[in-house]
Each structure stands twice: as C-alpha cells, then as structure tokens.
GROMACS .gro file of C-alpha atoms in nm:
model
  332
    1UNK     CA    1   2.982  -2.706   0.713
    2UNK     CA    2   2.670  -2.876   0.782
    3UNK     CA    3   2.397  -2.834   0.465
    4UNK     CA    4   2.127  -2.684   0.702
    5UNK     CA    5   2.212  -2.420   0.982
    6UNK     CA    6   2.171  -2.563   1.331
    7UNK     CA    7   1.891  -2.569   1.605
    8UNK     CA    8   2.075  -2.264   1.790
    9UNK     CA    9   2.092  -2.041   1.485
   10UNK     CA   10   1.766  -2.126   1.367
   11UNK     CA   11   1.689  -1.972   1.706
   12UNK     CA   12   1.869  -1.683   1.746
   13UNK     CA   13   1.808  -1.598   1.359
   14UNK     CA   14   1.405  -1.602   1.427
   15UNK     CA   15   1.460  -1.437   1.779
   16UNK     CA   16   1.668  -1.186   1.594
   17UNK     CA   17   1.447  -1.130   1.312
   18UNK     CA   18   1.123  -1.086   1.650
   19UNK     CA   19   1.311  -0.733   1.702
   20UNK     CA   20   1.190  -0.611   1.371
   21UNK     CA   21   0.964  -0.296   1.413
   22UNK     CA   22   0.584  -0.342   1.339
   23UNK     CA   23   0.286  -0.132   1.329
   24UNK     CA   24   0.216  -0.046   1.707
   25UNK     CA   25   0.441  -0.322   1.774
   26UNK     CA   26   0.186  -0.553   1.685
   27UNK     CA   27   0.456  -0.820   1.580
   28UNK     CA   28   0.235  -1.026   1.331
   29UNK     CA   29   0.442  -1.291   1.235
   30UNK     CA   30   0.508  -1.654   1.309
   31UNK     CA   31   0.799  -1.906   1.162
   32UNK     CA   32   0.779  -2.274   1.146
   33UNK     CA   33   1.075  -2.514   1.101
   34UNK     CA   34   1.055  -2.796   0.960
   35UNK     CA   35   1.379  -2.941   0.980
   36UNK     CA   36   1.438  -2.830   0.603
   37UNK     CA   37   1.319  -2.451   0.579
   38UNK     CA   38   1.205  -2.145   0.747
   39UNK     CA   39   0.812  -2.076   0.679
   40UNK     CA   40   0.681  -1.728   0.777
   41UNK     CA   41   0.322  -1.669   0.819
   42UNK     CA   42   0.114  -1.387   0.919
   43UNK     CA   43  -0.122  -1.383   1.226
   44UNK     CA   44  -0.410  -1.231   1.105
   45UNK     CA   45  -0.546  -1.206   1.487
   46UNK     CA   46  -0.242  -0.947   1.490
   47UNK     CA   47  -0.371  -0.715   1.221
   48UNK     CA   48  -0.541  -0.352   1.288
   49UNK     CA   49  -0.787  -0.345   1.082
   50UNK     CA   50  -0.905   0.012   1.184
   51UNK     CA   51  -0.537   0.138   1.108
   52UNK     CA   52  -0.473  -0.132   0.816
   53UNK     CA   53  -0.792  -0.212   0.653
   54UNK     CA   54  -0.604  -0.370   0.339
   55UNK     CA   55  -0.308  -0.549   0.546
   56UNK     CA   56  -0.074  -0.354   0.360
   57UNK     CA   57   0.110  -0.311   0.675
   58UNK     CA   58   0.100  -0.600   0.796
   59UNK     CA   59   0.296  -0.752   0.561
   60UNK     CA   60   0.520  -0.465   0.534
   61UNK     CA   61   0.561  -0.602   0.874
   62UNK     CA   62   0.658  -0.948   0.798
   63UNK     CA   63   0.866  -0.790   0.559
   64UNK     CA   64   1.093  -0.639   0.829
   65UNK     CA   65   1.119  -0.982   1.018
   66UNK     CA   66   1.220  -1.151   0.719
   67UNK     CA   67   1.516  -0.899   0.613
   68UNK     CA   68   1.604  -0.896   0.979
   69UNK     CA   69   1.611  -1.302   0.971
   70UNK     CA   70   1.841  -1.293   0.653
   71UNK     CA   71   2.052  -1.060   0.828
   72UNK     CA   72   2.102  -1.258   1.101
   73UNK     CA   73   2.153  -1.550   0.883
   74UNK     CA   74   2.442  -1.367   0.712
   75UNK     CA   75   2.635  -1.279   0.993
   76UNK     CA   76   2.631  -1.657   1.065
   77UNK     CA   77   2.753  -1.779   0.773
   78UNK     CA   78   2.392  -1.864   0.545
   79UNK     CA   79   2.299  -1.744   0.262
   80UNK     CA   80   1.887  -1.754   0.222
   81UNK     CA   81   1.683  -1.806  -0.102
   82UNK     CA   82   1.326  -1.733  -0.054
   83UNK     CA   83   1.008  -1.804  -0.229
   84UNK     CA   84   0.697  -1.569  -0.183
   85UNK     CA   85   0.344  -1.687  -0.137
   86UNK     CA   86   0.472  -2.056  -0.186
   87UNK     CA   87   0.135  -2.235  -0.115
   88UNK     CA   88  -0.183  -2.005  -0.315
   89UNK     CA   89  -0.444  -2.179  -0.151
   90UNK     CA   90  -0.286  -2.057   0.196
   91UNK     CA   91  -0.237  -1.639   0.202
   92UNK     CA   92  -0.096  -1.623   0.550
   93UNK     CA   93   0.208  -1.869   0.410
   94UNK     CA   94   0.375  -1.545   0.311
   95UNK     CA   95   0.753  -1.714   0.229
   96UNK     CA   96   0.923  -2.029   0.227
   97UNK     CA   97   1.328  -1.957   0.333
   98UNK     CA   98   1.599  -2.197   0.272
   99UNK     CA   99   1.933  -2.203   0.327
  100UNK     CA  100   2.308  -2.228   0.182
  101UNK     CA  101   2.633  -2.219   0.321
  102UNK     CA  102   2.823  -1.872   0.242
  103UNK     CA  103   3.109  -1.810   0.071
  104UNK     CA  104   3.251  -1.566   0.296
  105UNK     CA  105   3.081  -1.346   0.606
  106UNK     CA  106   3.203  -1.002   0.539
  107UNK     CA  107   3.256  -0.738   0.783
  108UNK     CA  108   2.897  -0.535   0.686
  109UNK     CA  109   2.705  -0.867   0.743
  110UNK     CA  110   2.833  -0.871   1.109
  111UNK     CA  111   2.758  -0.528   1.135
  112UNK     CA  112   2.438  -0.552   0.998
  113UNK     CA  113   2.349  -0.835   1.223
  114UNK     CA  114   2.463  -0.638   1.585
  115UNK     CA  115   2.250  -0.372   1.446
  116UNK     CA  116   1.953  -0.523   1.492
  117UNK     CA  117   2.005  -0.549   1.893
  118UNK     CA  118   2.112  -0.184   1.882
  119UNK     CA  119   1.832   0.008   1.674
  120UNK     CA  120   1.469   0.111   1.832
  121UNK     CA  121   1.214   0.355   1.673
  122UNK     CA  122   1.297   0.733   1.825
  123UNK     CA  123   1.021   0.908   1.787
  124UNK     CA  124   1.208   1.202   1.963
  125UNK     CA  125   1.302   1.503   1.752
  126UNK     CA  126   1.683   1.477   1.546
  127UNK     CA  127   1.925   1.681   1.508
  128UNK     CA  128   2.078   1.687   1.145
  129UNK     CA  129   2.257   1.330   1.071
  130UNK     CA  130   2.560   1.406   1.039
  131UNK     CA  131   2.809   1.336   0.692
  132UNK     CA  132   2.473   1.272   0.532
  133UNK     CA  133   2.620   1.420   0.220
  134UNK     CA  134   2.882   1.102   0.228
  135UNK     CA  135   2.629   0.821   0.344
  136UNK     CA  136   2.344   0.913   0.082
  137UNK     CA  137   2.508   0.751  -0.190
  138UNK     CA  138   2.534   0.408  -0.034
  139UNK     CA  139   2.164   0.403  -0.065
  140UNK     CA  140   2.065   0.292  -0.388
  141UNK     CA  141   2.394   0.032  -0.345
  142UNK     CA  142   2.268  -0.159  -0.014
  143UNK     CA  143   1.852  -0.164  -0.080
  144UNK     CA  144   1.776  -0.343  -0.423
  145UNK     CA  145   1.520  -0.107  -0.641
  146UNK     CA  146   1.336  -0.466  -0.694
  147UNK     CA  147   1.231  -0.434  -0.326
  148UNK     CA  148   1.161  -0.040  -0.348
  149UNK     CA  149   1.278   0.265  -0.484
  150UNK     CA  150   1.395   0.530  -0.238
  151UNK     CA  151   1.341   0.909  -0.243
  152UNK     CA  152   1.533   1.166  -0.007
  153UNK     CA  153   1.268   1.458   0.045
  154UNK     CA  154   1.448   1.789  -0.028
  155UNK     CA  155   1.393   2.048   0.290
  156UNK     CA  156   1.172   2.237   0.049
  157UNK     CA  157   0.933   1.956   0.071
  158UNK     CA  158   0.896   1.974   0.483
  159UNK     CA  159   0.609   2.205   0.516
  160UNK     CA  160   0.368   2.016   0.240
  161UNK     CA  161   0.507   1.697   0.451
  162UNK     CA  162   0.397   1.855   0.744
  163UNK     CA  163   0.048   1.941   0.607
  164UNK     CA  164   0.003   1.574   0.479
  165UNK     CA  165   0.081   1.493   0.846
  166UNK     CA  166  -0.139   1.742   0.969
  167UNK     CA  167  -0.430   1.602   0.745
  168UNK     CA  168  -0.399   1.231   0.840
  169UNK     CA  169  -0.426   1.346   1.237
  170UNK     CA  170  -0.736   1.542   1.194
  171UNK     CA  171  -0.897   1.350   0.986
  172UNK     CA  172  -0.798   1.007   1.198
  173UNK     CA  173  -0.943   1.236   1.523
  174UNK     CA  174  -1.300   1.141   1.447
  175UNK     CA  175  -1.264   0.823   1.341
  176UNK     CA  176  -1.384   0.608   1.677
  177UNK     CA  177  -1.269   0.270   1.550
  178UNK     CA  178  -0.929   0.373   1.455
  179UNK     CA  179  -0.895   0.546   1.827
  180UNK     CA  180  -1.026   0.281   1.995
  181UNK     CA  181  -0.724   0.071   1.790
  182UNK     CA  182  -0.508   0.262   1.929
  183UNK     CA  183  -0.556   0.346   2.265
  184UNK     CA  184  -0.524  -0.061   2.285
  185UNK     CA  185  -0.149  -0.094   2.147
  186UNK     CA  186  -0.058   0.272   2.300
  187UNK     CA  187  -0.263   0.420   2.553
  188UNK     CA  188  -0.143   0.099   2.805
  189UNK     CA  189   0.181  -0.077   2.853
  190UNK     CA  190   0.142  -0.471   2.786
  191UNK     CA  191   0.356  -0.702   2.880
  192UNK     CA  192   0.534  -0.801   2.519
  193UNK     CA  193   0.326  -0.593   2.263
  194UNK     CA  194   0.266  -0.263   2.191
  195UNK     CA  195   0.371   0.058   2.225
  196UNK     CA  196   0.526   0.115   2.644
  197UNK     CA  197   0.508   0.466   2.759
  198UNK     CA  198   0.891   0.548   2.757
  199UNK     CA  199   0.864   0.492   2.342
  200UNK     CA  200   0.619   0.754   2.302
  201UNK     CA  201   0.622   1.110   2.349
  202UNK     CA  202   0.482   1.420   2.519
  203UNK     CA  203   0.290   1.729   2.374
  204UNK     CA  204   0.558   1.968   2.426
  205UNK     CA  205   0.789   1.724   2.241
  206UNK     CA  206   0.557   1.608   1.980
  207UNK     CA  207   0.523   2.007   1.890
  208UNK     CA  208   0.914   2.009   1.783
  209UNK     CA  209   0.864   1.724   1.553
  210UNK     CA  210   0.630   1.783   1.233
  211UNK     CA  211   0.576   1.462   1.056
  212UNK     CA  212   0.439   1.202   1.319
  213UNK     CA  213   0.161   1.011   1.406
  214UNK     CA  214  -0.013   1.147   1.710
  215UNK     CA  215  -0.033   0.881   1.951
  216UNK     CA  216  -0.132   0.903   2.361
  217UNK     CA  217   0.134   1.176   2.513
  218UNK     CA  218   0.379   1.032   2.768
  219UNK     CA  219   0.406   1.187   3.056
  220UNK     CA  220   0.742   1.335   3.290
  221UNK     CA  221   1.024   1.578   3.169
  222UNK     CA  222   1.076   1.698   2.842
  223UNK     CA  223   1.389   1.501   2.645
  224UNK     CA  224   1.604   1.619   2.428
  225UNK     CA  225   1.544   1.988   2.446
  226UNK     CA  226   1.866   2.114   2.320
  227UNK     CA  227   1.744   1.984   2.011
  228UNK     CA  228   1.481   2.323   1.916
  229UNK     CA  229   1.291   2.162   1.613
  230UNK     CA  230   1.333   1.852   1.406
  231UNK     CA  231   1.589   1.858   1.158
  232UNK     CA  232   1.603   1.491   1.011
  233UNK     CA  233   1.587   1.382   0.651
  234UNK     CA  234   1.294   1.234   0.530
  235UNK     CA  235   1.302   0.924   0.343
  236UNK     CA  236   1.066   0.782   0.155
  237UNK     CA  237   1.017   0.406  -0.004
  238UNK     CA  238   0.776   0.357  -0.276
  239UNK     CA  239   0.685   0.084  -0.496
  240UNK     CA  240   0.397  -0.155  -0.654
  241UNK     CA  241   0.043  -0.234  -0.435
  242UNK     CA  242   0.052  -0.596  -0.443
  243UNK     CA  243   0.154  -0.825  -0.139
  244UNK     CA  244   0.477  -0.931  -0.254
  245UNK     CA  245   0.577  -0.576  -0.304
  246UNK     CA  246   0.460  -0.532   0.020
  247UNK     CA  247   0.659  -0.808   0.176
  248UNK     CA  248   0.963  -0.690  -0.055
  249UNK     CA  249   0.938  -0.330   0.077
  250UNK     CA  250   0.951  -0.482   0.426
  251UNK     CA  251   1.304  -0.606   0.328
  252UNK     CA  252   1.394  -0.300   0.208
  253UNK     CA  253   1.346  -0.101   0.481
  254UNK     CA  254   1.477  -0.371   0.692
  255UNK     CA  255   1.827  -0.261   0.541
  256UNK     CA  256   1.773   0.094   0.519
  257UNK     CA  257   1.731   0.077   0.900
  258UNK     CA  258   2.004  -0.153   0.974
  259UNK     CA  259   2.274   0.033   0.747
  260UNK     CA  260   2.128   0.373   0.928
  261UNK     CA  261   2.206   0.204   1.282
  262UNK     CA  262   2.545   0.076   1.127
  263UNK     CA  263   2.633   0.457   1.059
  264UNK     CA  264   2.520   0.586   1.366
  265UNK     CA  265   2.185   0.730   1.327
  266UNK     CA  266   1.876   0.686   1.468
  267UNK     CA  267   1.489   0.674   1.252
  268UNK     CA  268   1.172   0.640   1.303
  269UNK     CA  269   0.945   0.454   1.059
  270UNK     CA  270   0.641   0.657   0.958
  271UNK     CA  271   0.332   0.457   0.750
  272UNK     CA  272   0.026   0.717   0.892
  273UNK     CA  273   0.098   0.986   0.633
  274UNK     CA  274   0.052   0.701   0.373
  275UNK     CA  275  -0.332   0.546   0.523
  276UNK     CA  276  -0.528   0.796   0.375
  277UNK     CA  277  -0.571   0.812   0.014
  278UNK     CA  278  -0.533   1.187  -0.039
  279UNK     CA  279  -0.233   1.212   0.244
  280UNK     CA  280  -0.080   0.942   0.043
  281UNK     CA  281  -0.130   1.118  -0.300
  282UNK     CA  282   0.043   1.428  -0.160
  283UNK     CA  283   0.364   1.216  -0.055
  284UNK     CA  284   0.373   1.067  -0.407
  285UNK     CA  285   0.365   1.422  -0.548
  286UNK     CA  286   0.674   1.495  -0.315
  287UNK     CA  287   0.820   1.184  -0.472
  288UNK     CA  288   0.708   1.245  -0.859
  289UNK     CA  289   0.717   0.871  -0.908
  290UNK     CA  290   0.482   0.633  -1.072
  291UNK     CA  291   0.519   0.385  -0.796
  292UNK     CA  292   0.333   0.410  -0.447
  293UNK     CA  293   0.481   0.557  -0.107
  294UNK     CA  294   0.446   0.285   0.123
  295UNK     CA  295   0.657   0.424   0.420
  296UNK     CA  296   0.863   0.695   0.522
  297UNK     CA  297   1.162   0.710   0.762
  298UNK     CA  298   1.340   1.016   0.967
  299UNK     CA  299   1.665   1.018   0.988
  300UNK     CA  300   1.886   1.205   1.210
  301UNK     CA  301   2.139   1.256   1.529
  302UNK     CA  302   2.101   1.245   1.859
  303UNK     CA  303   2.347   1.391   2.097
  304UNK     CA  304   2.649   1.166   2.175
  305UNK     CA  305   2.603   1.185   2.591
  306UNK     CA  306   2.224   1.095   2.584
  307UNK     CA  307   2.150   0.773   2.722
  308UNK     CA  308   1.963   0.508   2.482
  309UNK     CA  309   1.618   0.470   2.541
  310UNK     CA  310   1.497   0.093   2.717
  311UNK     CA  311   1.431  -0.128   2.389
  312UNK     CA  312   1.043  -0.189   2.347
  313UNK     CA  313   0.945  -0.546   2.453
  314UNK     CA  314   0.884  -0.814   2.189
  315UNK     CA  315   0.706  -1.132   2.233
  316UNK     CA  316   0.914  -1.481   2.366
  317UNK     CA  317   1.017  -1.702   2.100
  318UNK     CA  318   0.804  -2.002   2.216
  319UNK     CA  319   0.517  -1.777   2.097
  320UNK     CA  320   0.652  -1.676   1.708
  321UNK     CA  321   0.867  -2.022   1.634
  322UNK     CA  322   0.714  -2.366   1.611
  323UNK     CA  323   0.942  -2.647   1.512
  324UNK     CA  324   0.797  -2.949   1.313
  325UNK     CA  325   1.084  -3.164   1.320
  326UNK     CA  326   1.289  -3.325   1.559
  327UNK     CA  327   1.525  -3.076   1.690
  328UNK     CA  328   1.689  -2.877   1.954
  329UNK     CA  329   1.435  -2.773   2.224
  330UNK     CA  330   1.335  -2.366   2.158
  331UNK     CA  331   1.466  -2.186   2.439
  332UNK     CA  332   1.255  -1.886   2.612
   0.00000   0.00000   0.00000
C-alpha cells in the first residue's frame, strides 16, 4: 500500500467528514492538503457569536468533522494520528492529521463509516430505543473517557431536564441578538447551510418533546403522532473547558452518534440547555460530576414503516477542501 492515502480518499474522507452535524448547520470547518497531511481549520466567519459567544461550539463542531474524517479513513484502510493546535501563533489551525496504513479494516469500521451517510438530527419525538439495556454497556468501550465522560440521565431526572430546557427558552426569548441569529440559519431555507424547514418542527410536535431548543415551527401535518410523548434517553457528555477538550468532545460524540446509527437509533444533539450558565449548572447537578456538560443527545426509536426524513444540505467540497500540492483535481 501506498504510504499516503490517495487523491480520491482524501476526497471522499473530507466530503464524508462535511456531513458532520454543526450548530444550526453552520458547518465551520475547512481542510487543507498538502500532499503530506490533513489540516483542519475553523472559519471564524462561520461562528454565532450570539448563540456561541466563547466558540465552544464551534469547535465542538470541528470536533464532529474530524471523528467523522477518521471514520471514514478507517473504513478505507488508514489509520490517523493527530496533533491539536499544531501551530500556537495560528488558533484557527485546530489539528494537523496524518496518516498510516492499517493493519486490518474490521467489520465496525465499515459500519461506522456507512453510518455517516445514513444518520441526520431528528428532532421529532422517540419512542423508547429499543434493547437499550444491551447497547448501554458498549458505551464507555467505543468513546475514550480522554475525549469525554458520558452520563445516561435516569427518567427521574426528565422533569428538572425539562425545566433547564424550559429556562434556556425563556430566557433566550428576549435576547434580540441571539433571535436575530437564528431566524438567519432557521427561519429560511439556504441553499447549503442551515437549518431547511423539513428538519425542524411544528408547535403541536415540539409540545410532545421536552428537552429542545425552540427554533421557527415548520409548518404542514403533524409526524409521528403515534408516538404520544417523548420517551428517549438522555445522554449527556461532559468534560474539561479548554479548546482541545472541546475539539476532543467533538470526537466523542462523533462516535456516540455513529455507533447509535450503527444500532439503529436515531438522536438529536442538544448544546442550548448547556449556553446559559445556570441551565448548564443544573445539567451538571443531573450528572454529579466535576467535569462540564458540553452536550447532550436523545436517543430513541422511530417506527420501522416511517419514511427517513430528506438529509439536510451541506456545503460542496470545493468550498471546505483546498489542496496545496499537486494532486488529483477536487471533484464537486
């Protein structure tokens, strides 16, 4: 095998990696090959500052491109090293990827990798995910606790959850800059960014489902409605407040998403409930850890029959790889 992987799965790796989920869909990253590595940056021009005055999520963001890019990388046969912040004059030059062949490409790596086309954000109510009781364990196996720590919120926990959720909307109604955010990346369909109407939901369906950010309703027929109330399990990962534990967390969740998709579920992110400093304290009370919630996920079930939702638009690949060394063309 070749030392370095080729133009095409440079390609597809960093096209893969573009279906990450972002805050609104913002999709703040950018890779640049140079014929040796894989650089990601972050596009500030991308940040909400409104919604993410630190950049927290932002590079949670990144985060999720990069475990989706090492994904990809595994199913073809590369293992990745990566070095954070590589450059500290430069903050945006957020990791430095390179590459080695692989031993072996094991069934989960492939299955990992065709998960990535297959999961989207549902922020429609679940039913109960089904043989939870058998997949929990796998948890702690498949995310490393050096990324983040994960907590499974005990149904005892829902209606302080609930508040917390409760708190973040009404205090985020007044706040003009933070609405003005995001009517921008929700209240209109872009071409390749943002959230598109058929990804968001309507009153009547946002009232079955307690812990979510309140973004413009959709409009047309209620879905889902033999599904009464939400009955997911909330899951939350926590760690350190400093930007590689950020960017690590990103990875993490990249996984926990992934494996979820691998066994059938559907999630939905959720990063409002931790914003807001005393909305945030209230989710690390639910935890009782030392470390910091940095995002929580539903999990759940969806009936079998229902037809998948259209996957939410991401921007081309001309516009988040550059290449910097003689290579294959990029391909739209």
């Amino acid at each position: 095998m070749s030392p370095l992987p080729s133009g095409d799965t440079i390609e597809q790796a960093v096209r893969l990696s573009g279906r990450a989920p972002s805050l609104h869909n913002s999709q703040p990253w950018r890779w640049v090959f140079d014929g040796a590595a894989l650089h990601l940056y972050s596009v500030r021009e991308r940040m909400l500052p409104a919604t993410d005055a630190s950049g927290r999520q932002l590079l949670i963001s990144c985060g999720l491109a990069l475990g989706h890019l090492r994904a990809a990388l595994a199913a073809a046969g590369w293992q990745t090293r990566v070095a954070y912040f590589p450059n500290p004059t430069r903050h945006e030059h957020l990791a430095t990827v390179t590459f080695e062949p692989a031993r072996i490409v094991t069934d989960a790596d492939r299955d990992r990798a065709a998960a990535i086309e297959v999961r989207y954000t549902d922020r429609l109510p679940f039913g109960a995910p089904k043989d939870w009781r058998e997949f929990e364990p796998v948890l702690p196996v498949v995310v490393d606790p050096r990324d983040a720590v994960i907590t499974v919120l005990p149904s005892e926990a829902r209606s302080e959850l609930a508040q917390a959720s409760r708190l973040t909307a009404a205090v985020r109604r007044y706040d003009s800059s933070y609405q003005a955010e995001l009517q921008w990346w929700a209240g209109h369909s872009l071409a390749a960014e943002g959230i598109p109407p058929e990804a968001r939901i309507s009153t009547e369906e946002r009232e079955r489902v307690e812990v979510s950010r309140v973004l413009p309703a959709a409009g047309g027929e209620s879905r889902r409605t033999e599904v009464d109330e939400d009955r997911s399990v909330v899951v939350v990962l926590s760690g350190d407040d400093s930007p590689i534990d950020f960017l690590r967390c990103g990875e993490a969740l990249s996984t926990l998403l992934l494996e979820c998709t691998v066994a059938g579920y559907h999630t939905c992110p959720l990063t409002h409930v931790t914003e807001l400093p005393r909305s945030r304290a209230m989710i690390r009370a639910l935890t009782g850890r030392d470390e910091q919630p940095q995002v929580l996920v539903r999990i759940g079930s969806v009936p079998v029959s229902e037809r998948r939702l259209p996957r939410t638009p991401r921007l081309p690949l001309t516009q988040i790889l550059t290449l910097t060394a003689p290579a294959t063309a990029v391909s739209e």
